[in-house]
mmCIF file of C-alpha atoms in Angstrom:
data_model
loop_
_atom_site.group_PDB
_atom_site.id
_atom_site.type_symbol
_atom_site.label_atom_id
_atom_site.label_comp_id
_atom_site.label_asym_id
_atom_site.label_seq_id
_atom_site.Cartn_x
_atom_site.Cartn_y
_atom_site.Cartn_z
ATOM 1 C CA UNK O 1 -5.419 4.108 6.928
ATOM 2 C CA UNK O 2 -5.297 0.743 5.183
ATOM 3 C CA UNK O 3 -6.407 -0.208 1.710
ATOM 4 C CA UNK O 4 -8.875 -2.761 3.112
ATOM 5 C CA UNK O 5 -12.471 -2.911 1.954
ATOM 6 C CA UNK O 6 -14.988 -3.445 4.768
ATOM 7 C CA UNK O 7 -18.206 -5.237 3.895
ATOM 8 C CA UNK O 8 -21.143 -5.756 6.234
ATOM 9 C CA UNK O 9 -22.664 -9.215 6.099
ATOM 10 C CA UNK O 10 -25.699 -10.758 7.752
ATOM 11 C CA UNK O 11 -26.204 -14.045 5.929
ATOM 12 C CA UNK O 12 -28.668 -12.617 3.395
ATOM 13 C CA UNK O 13 -28.460 -12.910 -0.377
ATOM 14 C CA UNK O 14 -27.974 -9.135 -0.508
ATOM 15 C CA UNK O 15 -24.961 -9.375 1.782
ATOM 16 C CA UNK O 16 -23.511 -12.185 -0.336
ATOM 17 C CA UNK O 17 -23.817 -9.924 -3.407
ATOM 18 C CA UNK O 18 -22.106 -7.122 -1.492
ATOM 19 C CA UNK O 19 -19.272 -9.468 -0.529
ATOM 20 C CA UNK O 20 -18.893 -10.630 -4.140
ATOM 21 C CA UNK O 21 -18.745 -6.998 -5.299
ATOM 22 C CA UNK O 22 -16.174 -6.177 -2.603
ATOM 23 C CA UNK O 23 -14.063 -9.155 -3.659
ATOM 24 C CA UNK O 24 -14.123 -8.070 -7.306
ATOM 25 C CA UNK O 25 -12.997 -4.602 -6.225
ATOM 26 C CA UNK O 26 -10.311 -6.017 -3.916
ATOM 27 C CA UNK O 27 -8.835 -8.011 -6.792
ATOM 28 C CA UNK O 28 -8.672 -4.834 -8.902
ATOM 29 C CA UNK O 29 -7.084 -2.840 -6.053
ATOM 30 C CA UNK O 30 -4.823 -5.617 -4.799
ATOM 31 C CA UNK O 31 -6.146 -5.395 -1.244
ATOM 32 C CA UNK O 32 -8.014 -7.437 1.376
ATOM 33 C CA UNK O 33 -11.653 -7.552 2.396
ATOM 34 C CA UNK O 34 -12.899 -7.475 5.979
ATOM 35 C CA UNK O 35 -16.292 -9.198 6.192
ATOM 36 C CA UNK O 36 -17.990 -7.904 9.338
ATOM 37 C CA UNK O 37 -20.881 -9.665 11.038
ATOM 38 C CA UNK O 38 -22.452 -7.764 13.931
ATOM 39 C CA UNK O 39 -24.007 -9.976 16.573
ATOM 40 C CA UNK O 40 -25.664 -9.788 19.961
ATOM 41 C CA UNK O 41 -26.430 -12.238 22.749
ATOM 42 C CA UNK O 42 -30.063 -11.225 22.256
ATOM 43 C CA UNK O 43 -30.062 -11.798 18.491
ATOM 44 C CA UNK O 44 -30.553 -9.184 15.792
ATOM 45 C CA UNK O 45 -33.534 -8.531 13.558
ATOM 46 C CA UNK O 46 -32.782 -9.587 9.968
ATOM 47 C CA UNK O 47 -29.676 -11.489 11.075
ATOM 48 C CA UNK O 48 -28.833 -15.158 10.708
ATOM 49 C CA UNK O 49 -28.173 -15.338 14.453
ATOM 50 C CA UNK O 50 -30.886 -15.702 17.055
ATOM 51 C CA UNK O 51 -31.315 -15.307 20.770
ATOM 52 C CA UNK O 52 -28.526 -16.705 22.999
ATOM 53 C CA UNK O 53 -25.897 -16.307 20.299
ATOM 54 C CA UNK O 54 -22.394 -16.812 21.638
ATOM 55 C CA UNK O 55 -19.147 -15.441 20.286
ATOM 56 C CA UNK O 56 -18.301 -18.922 19.014
ATOM 57 C CA UNK O 57 -21.654 -19.045 17.157
ATOM 58 C CA UNK O 58 -20.962 -15.661 15.571
ATOM 59 C CA UNK O 59 -17.420 -16.577 14.502
ATOM 60 C CA UNK O 60 -18.662 -19.834 12.967
ATOM 61 C CA UNK O 61 -21.501 -17.983 11.199
ATOM 62 C CA UNK O 62 -19.254 -15.322 9.661
ATOM 63 C CA UNK O 63 -16.744 -17.946 8.543
ATOM 64 C CA UNK O 64 -19.513 -20.020 6.947
ATOM 65 C CA UNK O 65 -21.019 -16.968 5.228
ATOM 66 C CA UNK O 66 -17.613 -16.023 3.823
ATOM 67 C CA UNK O 67 -16.920 -19.577 2.648
ATOM 68 C CA UNK O 68 -20.324 -19.724 0.912
ATOM 69 C CA UNK O 69 -20.149 -16.308 -0.737
ATOM 70 C CA UNK O 70 -16.428 -16.025 -1.489
ATOM 71 C CA UNK O 71 -15.707 -19.561 -2.698
ATOM 72 C CA UNK O 72 -12.142 -19.858 -3.978
ATOM 73 C CA UNK O 73 -11.463 -16.201 -3.115
ATOM 74 C CA UNK O 74 -12.033 -16.742 0.632
ATOM 75 C CA UNK O 75 -8.294 -16.349 1.226
ATOM 76 C CA UNK O 76 -8.715 -12.615 0.449
ATOM 77 C CA UNK O 77 -11.216 -12.198 3.293
ATOM 78 C CA UNK O 78 -10.733 -11.609 7.001
ATOM 79 C CA UNK O 79 -13.938 -12.813 8.699
ATOM 80 C CA UNK O 80 -14.735 -10.619 11.703
ATOM 81 C CA UNK O 81 -17.548 -11.056 14.231
ATOM 82 C CA UNK O 82 -18.241 -7.984 16.372
ATOM 83 C CA UNK O 83 -20.529 -7.877 19.391
ATOM 84 C CA UNK O 84 -22.350 -4.696 18.434
ATOM 85 C CA UNK O 85 -25.264 -3.339 16.467
ATOM 86 C CA UNK O 86 -24.796 -3.472 12.684
ATOM 87 C CA UNK O 87 -24.103 0.216 11.992
ATOM 88 C CA UNK O 88 -21.554 0.864 14.751
ATOM 89 C CA UNK O 89 -20.022 -2.570 14.202
ATOM 90 C CA UNK O 90 -19.351 -1.866 10.531
ATOM 91 C CA UNK O 91 -18.359 1.765 11.052
ATOM 92 C CA UNK O 92 -15.863 0.882 13.776
ATOM 93 C CA UNK O 93 -14.098 -1.386 11.273
ATOM 94 C CA UNK O 94 -14.298 1.386 8.645
ATOM 95 C CA UNK O 95 -12.225 3.868 10.659
ATOM 96 C CA UNK O 96 -9.013 2.763 8.962
ATOM 97 C CA UNK O 97 -10.430 1.292 5.736
ATOM 98 C CA UNK O 98 -10.456 2.656 2.206
ATOM 99 C CA UNK O 99 -14.051 1.705 1.381
ATOM 100 C CA UNK O 100 -17.210 0.252 2.907
ATOM 101 C CA UNK O 101 -19.592 -1.988 0.967
ATOM 102 C CA UNK O 102 -23.087 -2.879 2.135
ATOM 103 C CA UNK O 103 -26.044 -4.558 0.507
ATOM 104 C CA UNK O 104 -29.434 -2.949 0.224
ATOM 105 C CA UNK O 105 -32.569 -4.845 1.126
ATOM 106 C CA UNK O 106 -34.519 -2.669 -1.267
ATOM 107 C CA UNK O 107 -37.174 -1.595 1.196
ATOM 108 C CA UNK O 108 -38.368 1.627 -0.279
ATOM 109 C CA UNK O 109 -41.243 3.980 0.372
ATOM 110 C CA UNK O 110 -43.011 4.304 3.693
ATOM 111 C CA UNK O 111 -41.954 0.873 4.964
ATOM 112 C CA UNK O 112 -38.297 1.762 4.415
ATOM 113 C CA UNK O 113 -38.708 5.055 6.255
ATOM 114 C CA UNK O 114 -40.463 3.436 9.207
ATOM 115 C CA UNK O 115 -37.991 0.568 9.594
ATOM 116 C CA UNK O 116 -34.873 2.620 9.091
ATOM 117 C CA UNK O 117 -32.025 1.353 7.009
ATOM 118 C CA UNK O 118 -28.589 0.067 7.915
ATOM 119 C CA UNK O 119 -27.266 0.935 4.476
ATOM 120 C CA UNK O 120 -28.670 4.480 4.616
ATOM 121 C CA UNK O 121 -27.217 5.088 8.063
ATOM 122 C CA UNK O 122 -23.813 3.695 7.045
ATOM 123 C CA UNK O 123 -23.816 6.065 4.046
ATOM 124 C CA UNK O 124 -24.695 9.016 6.295
ATOM 125 C CA UNK O 125 -22.099 8.290 8.984
ATOM 126 C CA UNK O 126 -19.185 6.566 7.271
ATOM 127 C CA UNK O 127 -15.759 8.213 7.498
ATOM 128 C CA UNK O 128 -14.856 6.694 4.089
ATOM 129 C CA UNK O 129 -16.663 6.222 0.755
ATOM 130 C CA UNK O 130 -19.515 3.703 0.706
ATOM 131 C CA UNK O 131 -20.857 1.477 -2.067
ATOM 132 C CA UNK O 132 -24.415 0.195 -1.667
ATOM 133 C CA UNK O 133 -24.977 -2.902 -3.770
ATOM 134 C CA UNK O 134 -28.631 -3.009 -4.851
ATOM 135 C CA UNK O 135 -30.798 -6.111 -4.609
ATOM 136 C CA UNK O 136 -30.949 -8.395 -7.616
ATOM 137 C CA UNK O 137 -33.796 -7.468 -9.926
#
């Protein structure tokens, strides 16, 4: 097990807040952050990547998202693009991590139940503790 903090990112404002929270925690713990972007050749719903995404596109996207959200703390972040669905992509990286951080889109009620939730599923299946950063109010 490492002391790394894994954070799922997708280019959203919520993911940027999760990355900022993970970076604050990493500074306190003296560890690194792994920013994980799951991608697919077919694109992903609610992702910044569309149909016909290539590995090069995904790597560039995760690096850009980290640069935008982390600013001068980007040197604490390992940007990782995984060709997988979001939940297994993040959880695979979490196997040897100390903590997982994800953002919440804040979809509650019936709509949230019908759509499912990456953050809820990560909480249910993670082998390590999970922090869910709520949306900005």
